[in-house]
Every structure is written in C-alpha cells, then in structure tokens.
Amino acid sequence: MVEPEDAMKWRALRPDSNTYDFRQGDEVVRFAQIHQMKIRGHCLVWDHDNPDWLTQGHFSSSRLSRLLHEHITRVIKHYKGQVFAWDVINEALDENGEVRDSIWYNKPGIGFSGQGTAYIEQVFRWAHKVDPKALLFYNEAEGEGLNRKSDAIYAMMKDFKRRNVPIDGVGLQMHVPTTEWDTPVMVAGLSANIARLTALGLQVHITELDVALPIDANGVPQAGDLLREADIYRNIVRACLDNPGCTAIQTWGFTDKYSWIGSHSRHICGQGLPFDRTYQPKSAYSAVLKELSAGRAPPH
Ligand code: XIL
C-alpha cells in the first residue's frame, strides 16, 4: 500500500480556486499500479497545508462550503476506483476532545460554526455520495491510547454510527515519542482503543507510524535507543494484528533519509522509520517483519 505524504493535499492540488493540478497525485497512482499496491488518499479536509489563496481569501461561509463540496467531489471522482480509502478529514479535534477552531469549522466555517461535529458529518456525507465504494476514514493524531481526545473520537464515532453517517474507519496516526511509548500501559491503552472502535463496526488503520528518537548533531541516537524503537514497533504491530478490525499498518515514509521528523523536531529527533538513511533495514524492520510473519492471533 502507498499513501502520498503531501501530493493529494490542497496545497499540492489547488494552485488557485479554479484549477486542479493532479500531476503529483497521478504520479503516485502510476507507481502504485506498476507495483500492484493499494492507494490510501490523504486528505480532503484539514486546517494545514492549504494554499494561501484559500487561507487568506476572506471567503464567506457559503462560498467556503461550495469550494469544499466541489473540491471533495472533484478529487474523489478523479481517483475513483484507484484510491480505496480516504482520510476524509484530518485532526479536527484538540487535546481536550473539543472541535478545533479551523477555517472549515468556525473561521468562518462552512455553515456549522458552533455546532460541534456537524461539519464533520457533512463532509462524510458529501464524500460518500461521490464514491460509495471508497472507505471513508476520520484520521487523527495523539488519540491512539486512552485519553480525552480518543474518548471524544469514540463518542463521535458512536454517534455517527447510530445515525448512519457514512463512515468506515478511524485512522490512528501514531507519530509516537519513545519516552511515552515504551511502557506496557500505553500499548494496553492502544489495544483497548482499537477494541472499542472496532466494536462499533469500524475498521482501524494505523496511518502514519514513526518512532522519533532523540539524536545528536551527527544524527546518532543514544545507546540502546534503536532496540527500544524496535520494541515499540513490535508492540504496536502486535496490538494491531491481535484485533481483526485493525486492517492496515502504514509508516510515514520508509527511510530516515526523507522523514518529516527531522524538520518537524528542528533536528533534535530523527531515526523514526524502519530503514536508515542509506536504505538499510534497522532493528525496527526486523521486529515488524517478525510480528507480521507470526500473523494474527488464532481465533478463540
Ligand atoms: C506532513 C508531511 O510529512 C510534511 O512533508 C509536510 O510538510 C507537513 O505534513 N500528520 C499528518 C500529515 O496527517 O499530513 C503530516 O505530514 C504529518 C502529521
């Protein structure tokens, strides 16, 4: 499976309000077809990585609503039959589980300002109409274990399922810091969270896994950290495999050479992925391979 990091975001696809530039996204599709890979699409609605003409355009709510509806329709239609699953909306909640302020929610929003998850529901309904076969995901950061944000995601999903809002799954990003994730309690929280979401009849995809390590000026992590990283990878892969509703595990890139972690952490972290900067497999790679080879837990 392949997912473009940035090539299907607004900033890449939309040079201006009338134009769609699908070249980068199409390149990913071509690569996937040659290598017989599935494609996950990312992402149709987000408050980041948008072009300036959109964020600084001072559009009215009704104009924004039309722009977003048209964008979702055009992009899903363009990749219909190729993108099997979409991150329809990305990071709509804050760490307290409240709906985040954003251009799409309330600044000025698409017409549902102050109405909580109503705008999220709207974008899922629009997306489903265009490609009823595509799997539609809500993708979120830092709501992997049990905390206020994952409680809010769960509550939203429960409400959406009860009212037949067309949604198929939750994407857990899993950009995980080693400091928190080398404890069994975090992994147990992840398993419990996957279990409660899948019990609603949803799929869970791990969508953006990387395990950032503190590094020195030469890019070298502390002694033992690569093994700690491998353990974290192993535990996360196992938590997914042990639940039949967890149906994808994806890393955010694959080689440390092109990981976003460096620039994102101002170069104090790195080494987050299973392959090093020279494309050699690390301990994390062997750990993942071993767990995947062991497969899912046998049914009881
Ligand atoms: C990151 C990309 O990797 C970078 O290239 C880009 O500059 C910023 O966005 N959560 C997401 C991803 O859902 O879209 C982000 O990707 C990483 C955090």
mmCIF file of N, CA and C in Angstrom, residues 48-110:
data_model
loop_
_atom_site.group_PDB
_atom_site.id
_atom_site.type_symbol
_atom_site.label_atom_id
_atom_site.label_comp_id
_atom_site.label_asym_id
_atom_site.label_seq_id
_atom_site.Cartn_x
_atom_site.Cartn_y
_atom_site.Cartn_z
ATOM 1 N N HIS A 48 -4.366 22.458 7.837
ATOM 2 C CA HIS A 48 -2.957 22.686 7.494
ATOM 3 C C HIS A 48 -2.724 22.375 6.024
ATOM 4 N N ASP A 49 -1.569 22.794 5.548
ATOM 5 C CA ASP A 49 -1.152 22.504 4.176
ATOM 6 C C ASP A 49 -2.178 22.929 3.139
ATOM 7 N N ASN A 50 -2.787 24.075 3.432
ATOM 8 C CA ASN A 50 -3.706 24.683 2.472
ATOM 9 C C ASN A 50 -2.998 25.833 1.752
ATOM 10 N N PRO A 51 -3.404 26.133 0.522
ATOM 11 C CA PRO A 51 -2.764 27.242 -0.201
ATOM 12 C C PRO A 51 -3.170 28.602 0.375
ATOM 13 N N ASP A 52 -2.291 29.598 0.194
ATOM 14 C CA ASP A 52 -2.554 30.940 0.737
ATOM 15 C C ASP A 52 -3.835 31.562 0.172
ATOM 16 N N TRP A 53 -4.103 31.314 -1.106
ATOM 17 C CA TRP A 53 -5.315 31.938 -1.670
ATOM 18 C C TRP A 53 -6.555 31.486 -0.906
ATOM 19 N N LEU A 54 -6.482 30.268 -0.324
ATOM 20 C CA LEU A 54 -7.633 29.761 0.434
ATOM 21 C C LEU A 54 -7.656 30.343 1.849
ATOM 22 N N THR A 55 -6.508 30.251 2.539
ATOM 23 C CA THR A 55 -6.492 30.665 3.949
ATOM 24 C C THR A 55 -6.576 32.186 4.096
ATOM 25 N N GLN A 56 -6.090 32.906 3.098
ATOM 26 C CA GLN A 56 -6.109 34.371 3.211
ATOM 27 C C GLN A 56 -7.122 35.021 2.277
ATOM 28 N N GLY A 57 -8.064 34.218 1.817
ATOM 29 C CA GLY A 57 -9.005 34.721 0.810
ATOM 30 C C GLY A 57 -10.224 35.427 1.368
ATOM 31 N N HIS A 58 -10.411 35.399 2.709
ATOM 32 C CA HIS A 58 -11.576 36.028 3.355
ATOM 33 C C HIS A 58 -12.891 35.618 2.693
ATOM 34 N N PHE A 59 -13.044 34.320 2.486
ATOM 35 C CA PHE A 59 -14.275 33.834 1.858
ATOM 36 C C PHE A 59 -15.425 33.797 2.866
ATOM 37 N N SER A 60 -16.625 33.966 2.382
ATOM 38 C CA SER A 60 -17.808 33.801 3.240
ATOM 39 C C SER A 60 -18.037 32.314 3.486
ATOM 40 N N SER A 61 -18.846 31.992 4.496
ATOM 41 C CA SER A 61 -19.155 30.591 4.783
ATOM 42 C C SER A 61 -19.791 29.891 3.592
ATOM 43 N N SER A 62 -20.703 30.561 2.933
ATOM 44 C CA SER A 62 -21.385 29.878 1.833
ATOM 45 C C SER A 62 -20.412 29.629 0.667
ATOM 46 N N ARG A 63 -19.497 30.567 0.445
ATOM 47 C CA ARG A 63 -18.503 30.360 -0.627
ATOM 48 C C ARG A 63 -17.549 29.223 -0.250
ATOM 49 N N LEU A 64 -17.134 29.204 1.043
ATOM 50 C CA LEU A 64 -16.241 28.125 1.505
ATOM 51 C C LEU A 64 -16.917 26.770 1.386
ATOM 52 N N SER A 65 -18.177 26.738 1.736
ATOM 53 C CA SER A 65 -18.939 25.497 1.656
ATOM 54 C C SER A 65 -18.972 24.993 0.206
ATOM 55 N N ARG A 66 -19.227 25.893 -0.720
ATOM 56 C CA ARG A 66 -19.238 25.489 -2.134
ATOM 57 C C ARG A 66 -17.857 25.017 -2.588
ATOM 58 N N LEU A 67 -16.816 25.762 -2.157
ATOM 59 C CA LEU A 67 -15.449 25.386 -2.528
ATOM 60 C C LEU A 67 -15.089 23.990 -2.022
ATOM 61 N N LEU A 68 -15.461 23.717 -0.762
ATOM 62 C CA LEU A 68 -15.097 22.427 -0.173
ATOM 63 C C LEU A 68 -15.893 21.285 -0.795
ATOM 64 N N HIS A 69 -17.173 21.528 -0.992
ATOM 65 C CA HIS A 69 -18.017 20.496 -1.607
ATOM 66 C C HIS A 69 -17.488 20.158 -3.005
ATOM 67 N N GLU A 70 -17.134 21.205 -3.749
ATOM 68 C CA GLU A 70 -16.627 20.987 -5.104
ATOM 69 C C GLU A 70 -15.280 20.259 -5.078
ATOM 70 N N HIS A 71 -14.426 20.648 -4.128
ATOM 71 C CA HIS A 71 -13.108 20.012 -4.013
ATOM 72 C C HIS A 71 -13.245 18.514 -3.725
ATOM 73 N N ILE A 72 -14.051 18.204 -2.722
ATOM 74 C CA ILE A 72 -14.257 16.798 -2.340
ATOM 75 C C ILE A 72 -14.796 16.008 -3.536
ATOM 76 N N THR A 73 -15.748 16.595 -4.236
ATOM 77 C CA THR A 73 -16.366 15.916 -5.370
ATOM 78 C C THR A 73 -15.352 15.667 -6.493
ATOM 79 N N ARG A 74 -14.637 16.725 -6.877
ATOM 80 C CA ARG A 74 -13.684 16.594 -7.978
ATOM 81 C C ARG A 74 -12.561 15.617 -7.668
ATOM 82 N N VAL A 75 -12.011 15.714 -6.451
ATOM 83 C CA VAL A 75 -10.830 14.910 -6.120
ATOM 84 C C VAL A 75 -11.215 13.432 -5.973
ATOM 85 N N ILE A 76 -12.301 13.169 -5.271
ATOM 86 C CA ILE A 76 -12.711 11.760 -5.113
ATOM 87 C C ILE A 76 -13.074 11.170 -6.481
ATOM 88 N N LYS A 77 -13.762 11.955 -7.300
ATOM 89 C CA LYS A 77 -14.140 11.479 -8.635
ATOM 90 C C LYS A 77 -12.890 11.146 -9.459
ATOM 91 N N HIS A 78 -11.899 12.016 -9.386
ATOM 92 C CA HIS A 78 -10.670 11.828 -10.159
ATOM 93 C C HIS A 78 -9.981 10.508 -9.806
ATOM 94 N N TYR A 79 -10.017 10.155 -8.523
ATOM 95 C CA TYR A 79 -9.301 8.943 -8.076
ATOM 96 C C TYR A 79 -10.244 7.765 -7.799
ATOM 97 N N LYS A 80 -11.468 7.861 -8.275
ATOM 98 C CA LYS A 80 -12.461 6.808 -8.049
ATOM 99 C C LYS A 80 -11.960 5.477 -8.608
ATOM 100 N N GLY A 81 -12.100 4.424 -7.830
ATOM 101 C CA GLY A 81 -11.654 3.107 -8.284
ATOM 102 C C GLY A 81 -10.155 2.896 -8.086
ATOM 103 N N GLN A 82 -9.434 3.955 -7.725
ATOM 104 C CA GLN A 82 -7.985 3.824 -7.507
ATOM 105 C C GLN A 82 -7.633 4.005 -6.041
ATOM 106 N N VAL A 83 -8.155 5.049 -5.450
ATOM 107 C CA VAL A 83 -7.967 5.244 -4.008
ATOM 108 C C VAL A 83 -9.035 4.415 -3.293
ATOM 109 N N PHE A 84 -8.587 3.415 -2.526
ATOM 110 C CA PHE A 84 -9.586 2.529 -1.889
ATOM 111 C C PHE A 84 -10.063 3.085 -0.558
ATOM 112 N N ALA A 85 -9.267 3.969 0.054
ATOM 113 C CA ALA A 85 -9.656 4.538 1.348
ATOM 114 C C ALA A 85 -9.174 5.984 1.411
ATOM 115 N N TRP A 86 -10.033 6.847 1.903
ATOM 116 C CA TRP A 86 -9.687 8.276 2.035
ATOM 117 C C TRP A 86 -9.643 8.700 3.490
ATOM 118 N N ASP A 87 -8.612 9.446 3.856
ATOM 119 C CA ASP A 87 -8.701 10.260 5.065
ATOM 120 C C ASP A 87 -9.532 11.465 4.667
ATOM 121 N N VAL A 88 -10.814 11.411 4.964
ATOM 122 C CA VAL A 88 -11.703 12.487 4.538
ATOM 123 C C VAL A 88 -11.362 13.752 5.308
ATOM 124 N N ILE A 89 -11.217 13.589 6.621
ATOM 125 C CA ILE A 89 -10.904 14.754 7.443
ATOM 126 C C ILE A 89 -9.806 14.406 8.438
ATOM 127 N N ASN A 90 -8.920 15.344 8.642
ATOM 128 C CA ASN A 90 -7.704 15.131 9.425
ATOM 129 C C ASN A 90 -7.675 16.079 10.624
ATOM 130 N N GLU A 91 -7.413 15.528 11.802
ATOM 131 C CA GLU A 91 -7.118 16.342 13.001
ATOM 132 C C GLU A 91 -8.160 17.418 13.291
ATOM 133 N N ALA A 92 -9.422 17.025 13.425
ATOM 134 C CA ALA A 92 -10.472 18.013 13.678
ATOM 135 C C ALA A 92 -10.692 18.281 15.168
ATOM 136 N N LEU A 93 -10.047 17.490 16.030
ATOM 137 C CA LEU A 93 -10.266 17.660 17.482
ATOM 138 C C LEU A 93 -8.986 18.133 18.168
ATOM 139 N N ASP A 94 -9.147 18.846 19.297
ATOM 140 C CA ASP A 94 -7.959 19.245 20.060
ATOM 141 C C ASP A 94 -7.698 18.256 21.188
ATOM 142 N N GLU A 95 -6.674 18.527 22.003
ATOM 143 C CA GLU A 95 -6.263 17.527 23.005
ATOM 144 C C GLU A 95 -7.303 17.338 24.106
ATOM 145 N N ASN A 96 -8.242 18.281 24.240
ATOM 146 C CA ASN A 96 -9.325 18.098 25.210
ATOM 147 C C ASN A 96 -10.547 17.426 24.607
ATOM 148 N N GLY A 97 -10.444 17.101 23.325
ATOM 149 C CA GLY A 97 -11.573 16.436 22.673
ATOM 150 C C GLY A 97 -12.596 17.417 22.128
ATOM 151 N N GLU A 98 -12.270 18.719 22.165
ATOM 152 C CA GLU A 98 -13.187 19.721 21.593
ATOM 153 C C GLU A 98 -12.915 19.846 20.087
ATOM 154 N N VAL A 99 -13.939 20.245 19.342
ATOM 155 C CA VAL A 99 -13.731 20.503 17.918
ATOM 156 C C VAL A 99 -12.816 21.723 17.792
ATOM 157 N N ARG A 100 -11.745 21.553 17.028
ATOM 158 C CA ARG A 100 -10.737 22.600 16.869
ATOM 159 C C ARG A 100 -11.254 23.783 16.066
ATOM 160 N N ASP A 101 -10.805 24.985 16.446
ATOM 161 C CA ASP A 101 -11.041 26.148 15.589
ATOM 162 C C ASP A 101 -10.365 25.890 14.248
ATOM 163 N N SER A 102 -11.039 26.173 13.160
ATOM 164 C CA SER A 102 -10.389 25.996 11.860
ATOM 165 C C SER A 102 -11.166 26.737 10.787
ATOM 166 N N ILE A 103 -10.529 26.866 9.647
ATOM 167 C CA ILE A 103 -11.198 27.520 8.517
ATOM 168 C C ILE A 103 -12.499 26.794 8.163
ATOM 169 N N TRP A 104 -12.517 25.468 8.342
ATOM 170 C CA TRP A 104 -13.691 24.692 7.933
ATOM 171 C C TRP A 104 -14.775 24.660 9.007
ATOM 172 N N TYR A 105 -14.365 24.816 10.294
ATOM 173 C CA TYR A 105 -15.350 24.736 11.383
ATOM 174 C C TYR A 105 -15.984 26.097 11.687
ATOM 175 N N ASN A 106 -15.112 27.064 12.059
ATOM 176 C CA ASN A 106 -15.682 28.317 12.565
ATOM 177 C C ASN A 106 -14.916 29.574 12.156
ATOM 178 N N LYS A 107 -13.945 29.428 11.259
ATOM 179 C CA LYS A 107 -13.157 30.607 10.862
ATOM 180 C C LYS A 107 -13.176 30.847 9.360
ATOM 181 N N PRO A 108 -14.233 31.121 8.712
ATOM 182 C CA PRO A 108 -15.581 31.253 9.301
ATOM 183 C C PRO A 108 -16.362 29.938 9.306
ATOM 184 N N GLY A 109 -15.794 28.868 8.716
ATOM 185 C CA GLY A 109 -16.516 27.595 8.670
ATOM 186 C C GLY A 109 -17.406 27.485 7.442
ATOM 187 N N ILE A 110 -17.949 26.284 7.268
ATOM 188 C CA ILE A 110 -18.785 26.014 6.078
ATOM 189 C C ILE A 110 -20.277 26.063 6.429
#
